[in-house]
Every structure is written in structure tokens, then in C-alpha cells.
Amino acid sequence: MSQPEPHDPDCLFCRVARGDIPVHTVYEDEQILVFPDRAPIGPGHLLILAKGHYPYFEDLPPALAAHIVQTGQHYARWMKTHYGVERVGFFFTGIHVPHTHGHVVPMFTRNDLTSPAYIVERDLTFRTPDMLDDGALAQTAALLRGAGDPPVSC
């Protein structure tokens, strides 16, 4: 696997990866950090953070991208059983923080991950989901640790 970009001192997620900003870790290895999203779409929403600073998912070395996806699959399988959902969404995004991270989101409704192409009403107002307090994040992390560690493939 190629070496990650140097950490960006101004990047929020580089600071998280370095341990400067505490998170409720669900899983961690040399390449990734898994923790609950502070402003989740719904219960169990996890972030899988590349520890190296790769601004966009297409910048990831293929093996690291595969490791993130495989880790997401591990938690998705567990979430289906635990939350009783039919689907779990996975996506890479960098809307708020330009540092590659995957989202693993149990889909409690069809609309949990919706493209504007599916929305009939065009004059919608969007908001950022409410942020969870530290206690709720700790509870979510403890629950998801029950999934066990994902298999290491890299």
C-alpha cells in the first residue's frame, strides 16, 4: 500500500486521526479509525476514516479503499441483524470535511439516503442532523463494538 499524504494541520479529520480530538472509537488499526458520526442520519451511523490525509476517495490507494469497504461490509452485516433493517447504505463523501471517510448507515426508511432525483417537491430546505452528546456517542460506540473487529485483509 502506498504511503498516505502527510497530515494537514488544518484538517479536522487529521486531528481526529492523530488523537488530538477524541472520538468514541469502535475499531482502529494502522490505516483506519471507525467511530460514530456526531451528527448521524440515524442510529448506528458510523464513519470509517482513512488515517492518512487523502482529500478525495479517488486519491485512496486501491488496497486502502478495499479495506474501508470491507470494514463497512462487516458492520453492515451486523447492523442488519441488530437494527432489523433490510439495507445498510455505504458511501464516501467529503461535503463537510475534505478528508476521505466512508459512511455506514442503517436504512430505517427508503429515504434515509436519497438523491434529489427522487424528490418530487423541488423547494426543500435541508438541515444538518442534530449532534449527539458525548453520552449518546459513547453508548453508540459501545453498542457497535459488539459487532467485533472486522477481518483484516490488507
Tab-separated table of C-alpha atoms in Angstrom:
chain	number	residue	atom	x	y	z
A	1	MET	CA	0.000	0.000	0.000
A	2	SER	CA	1.330	3.468	-0.809
A	3	GLN	CA	2.144	5.897	1.962
A	4	PRO	CA	-0.566	8.365	2.975
A	5	GLU	CA	-0.277	12.050	2.354
A	6	PRO	CA	1.238	13.992	5.254
A	7	HIS	CA	-1.339	15.101	7.765
A	8	ASP	CA	-2.841	18.507	7.102
A	9	PRO	CA	-2.572	20.563	10.322
A	10	ASP	CA	-5.786	22.429	9.429
A	11	CYS	CA	-7.823	19.283	8.673
A	12	LEU	CA	-10.377	18.306	11.309
A	13	PHE	CA	-10.119	14.591	10.496
A	14	CYS	CA	-6.301	14.639	10.529
A	15	ARG	CA	-6.592	15.969	14.069
A	16	VAL	CA	-9.024	13.127	14.880
A	17	ALA	CA	-6.652	10.550	13.321
A	18	ARG	CA	-3.735	11.907	15.388
A	19	GLY	CA	-5.810	11.669	18.567
A	20	ASP	CA	-5.898	15.447	19.109
A	21	ILE	CA	-9.708	15.357	19.032
A	22	PRO	CA	-11.224	12.448	20.962
A	23	VAL	CA	-13.856	10.213	19.396
A	24	HIS	CA	-15.625	7.103	20.639
A	25	THR	CA	-13.569	4.501	18.834
A	26	VAL	CA	-15.365	1.387	17.659
A	27	TYR	CA	-12.368	-0.065	15.811
A	28	GLU	CA	-8.876	1.103	14.912
A	29	ASP	CA	-5.857	-0.257	13.082
A	30	GLU	CA	-2.815	1.330	11.434
A	31	GLN	CA	-4.807	2.592	8.437
A	32	ILE	CA	-8.344	3.396	9.615
A	33	LEU	CA	-10.380	4.643	12.540
A	34	VAL	CA	-14.078	3.723	12.967
A	35	PHE	CA	-16.362	5.831	15.161
A	36	PRO	CA	-19.997	7.023	15.369
A	37	ASP	CA	-20.938	10.107	13.360
A	38	ARG	CA	-21.516	13.053	15.702
A	39	ALA	CA	-24.466	14.241	13.579
A	40	PRO	CA	-25.941	10.915	12.433
A	41	ILE	CA	-28.562	10.318	9.768
A	42	GLY	CA	-29.957	7.727	12.190
A	43	PRO	CA	-28.960	5.285	14.932
A	44	GLY	CA	-25.730	3.406	14.280
A	45	HIS	CA	-24.348	5.783	11.612
A	46	LEU	CA	-20.594	5.085	11.529
A	47	LEU	CA	-17.656	6.851	9.941
A	48	ILE	CA	-14.650	4.923	8.642
A	49	LEU	CA	-11.782	7.382	8.460
A	50	ALA	CA	-8.594	6.875	6.476
A	51	LYS	CA	-5.829	7.915	8.880
A	52	GLY	CA	-3.730	9.382	6.088
A	53	HIS	CA	-4.839	12.645	4.515
A	54	TYR	CA	-6.454	11.748	1.217
A	55	PRO	CA	-8.778	14.638	0.323
A	56	TYR	CA	-10.942	12.627	-2.095
A	57	PHE	CA	-11.853	8.949	-2.310
A	58	GLU	CA	-10.309	8.661	-5.768
A	59	ASP	CA	-6.966	9.580	-4.137
A	60	LEU	CA	-7.036	6.408	-2.000
A	61	PRO	CA	-4.703	3.555	-2.858
A	62	PRO	CA	-6.923	0.675	-4.055
A	63	ALA	CA	-5.979	-1.599	-1.142
A	64	LEU	CA	-6.959	1.068	1.410
A	65	ALA	CA	-10.251	1.718	-0.402
A	66	ALA	CA	-10.937	-2.030	-0.295
A	67	HIS	CA	-10.093	-2.136	3.420
A	68	ILE	CA	-12.569	0.675	4.140
A	69	VAL	CA	-15.307	-1.002	2.077
A	70	GLN	CA	-14.684	-4.435	3.649
A	71	THR	CA	-14.821	-2.870	7.111
A	72	GLY	CA	-18.107	-1.204	6.126
A	73	GLN	CA	-19.458	-4.573	4.960
A	74	HIS	CA	-18.563	-6.134	8.311
A	75	TYR	CA	-20.525	-3.508	10.249
A	76	ALA	CA	-23.387	-3.531	7.716
A	77	ARG	CA	-23.950	-7.265	8.234
A	78	TRP	CA	-24.095	-6.755	11.981
A	79	MET	CA	-26.363	-3.694	11.671
A	80	LYS	CA	-28.898	-5.626	9.566
A	81	THR	CA	-29.310	-8.140	12.340
A	82	HIS	CA	-29.085	-5.755	15.274
A	83	TYR	CA	-31.302	-2.986	13.886
A	84	GLY	CA	-33.583	-5.277	11.887
A	85	VAL	CA	-33.095	-3.301	8.669
A	86	GLU	CA	-33.153	-4.718	5.159
A	87	ARG	CA	-30.466	-2.382	3.830
A	88	VAL	CA	-27.430	-0.535	5.057
A	89	GLY	CA	-26.072	2.290	2.930
A	90	PHE	CA	-22.378	2.894	2.329
A	91	PHE	CA	-20.921	5.961	0.717
A	92	PHE	CA	-17.805	8.086	0.559
A	93	THR	CA	-18.311	11.789	0.959
A	94	GLY	CA	-16.434	14.887	1.909
A	95	ILE	CA	-19.136	17.500	1.986
A	96	HIS	CA	-18.153	18.942	5.352
A	97	VAL	CA	-14.562	17.703	5.706
A	98	PRO	CA	-12.316	17.152	2.660
A	99	HIS	CA	-10.648	14.043	4.085
A	100	THR	CA	-11.641	10.616	2.789
A	101	HIS	CA	-14.106	8.813	5.006
A	102	GLY	CA	-16.811	6.254	4.442
A	103	HIS	CA	-20.280	6.334	5.968
A	104	VAL	CA	-22.108	3.165	7.040
A	105	VAL	CA	-25.784	3.978	7.634
A	106	PRO	CA	-28.566	1.586	8.656
A	107	MET	CA	-31.555	2.459	6.465
A	108	PHE	CA	-34.674	2.523	8.607
A	109	THR	CA	-36.662	4.079	5.743
A	110	ARG	CA	-36.275	4.150	1.960
A	111	ASN	CA	-35.455	7.835	2.195
A	112	ASP	CA	-32.512	7.643	4.589
A	113	LEU	CA	-30.101	8.070	1.661
A	114	THR	CA	-31.973	9.893	-1.044
A	115	SER	CA	-30.839	11.599	-4.220
A	116	PRO	CA	-32.626	14.791	-5.230
A	117	ALA	CA	-33.531	12.951	-8.447
A	118	TYR	CA	-36.142	11.034	-6.444
A	119	ILE	CA	-37.688	14.068	-4.752
A	120	VAL	CA	-40.883	15.433	-6.268
A	121	GLU	CA	-41.000	18.684	-4.278
A	122	ARG	CA	-38.183	20.890	-5.551
A	123	ASP	CA	-38.285	23.656	-2.922
A	124	LEU	CA	-36.882	21.704	0.001
A	125	THR	CA	-34.938	23.058	2.905
A	126	PHE	CA	-32.155	20.891	4.292
A	127	ARG	CA	-30.534	20.954	7.690
A	128	THR	CA	-27.644	19.219	9.370
A	129	PRO	CA	-28.895	16.444	11.653
A	130	ASP	CA	-28.773	17.165	15.366
A	131	MET	CA	-25.439	16.498	17.012
A	132	LEU	CA	-25.327	13.780	19.634
A	133	ASP	CA	-23.985	14.489	23.098
A	134	ASP	CA	-20.949	12.648	24.413
A	135	GLY	CA	-23.053	10.143	26.366
A	136	ALA	CA	-25.074	9.149	23.310
A	137	LEU	CA	-21.893	8.789	21.246
A	138	ALA	CA	-20.314	6.606	23.943
A	139	GLN	CA	-23.451	4.431	24.056
A	140	THR	CA	-23.470	4.046	20.248
A	141	ALA	CA	-19.768	3.162	20.181
A	142	ALA	CA	-20.192	0.571	22.955
A	143	LEU	CA	-23.132	-0.994	21.118
A	144	LEU	CA	-21.255	-1.202	17.817
A	145	ARG	CA	-18.177	-2.693	19.472
A	146	GLY	CA	-20.489	-5.672	19.986
A	147	ALA	CA	-20.049	-6.378	16.277
A	148	GLY	CA	-16.460	-7.448	16.971
A	149	ASP	CA	-13.474	-6.350	14.945
A	150	PRO	CA	-13.668	-6.575	11.160
A	151	PRO	CA	-11.353	-9.063	9.461
A	152	VAL	CA	-8.085	-7.511	8.364
A	153	SER	CA	-7.407	-8.001	4.671
A	154	CYS	CA	-4.588	-5.547	3.917
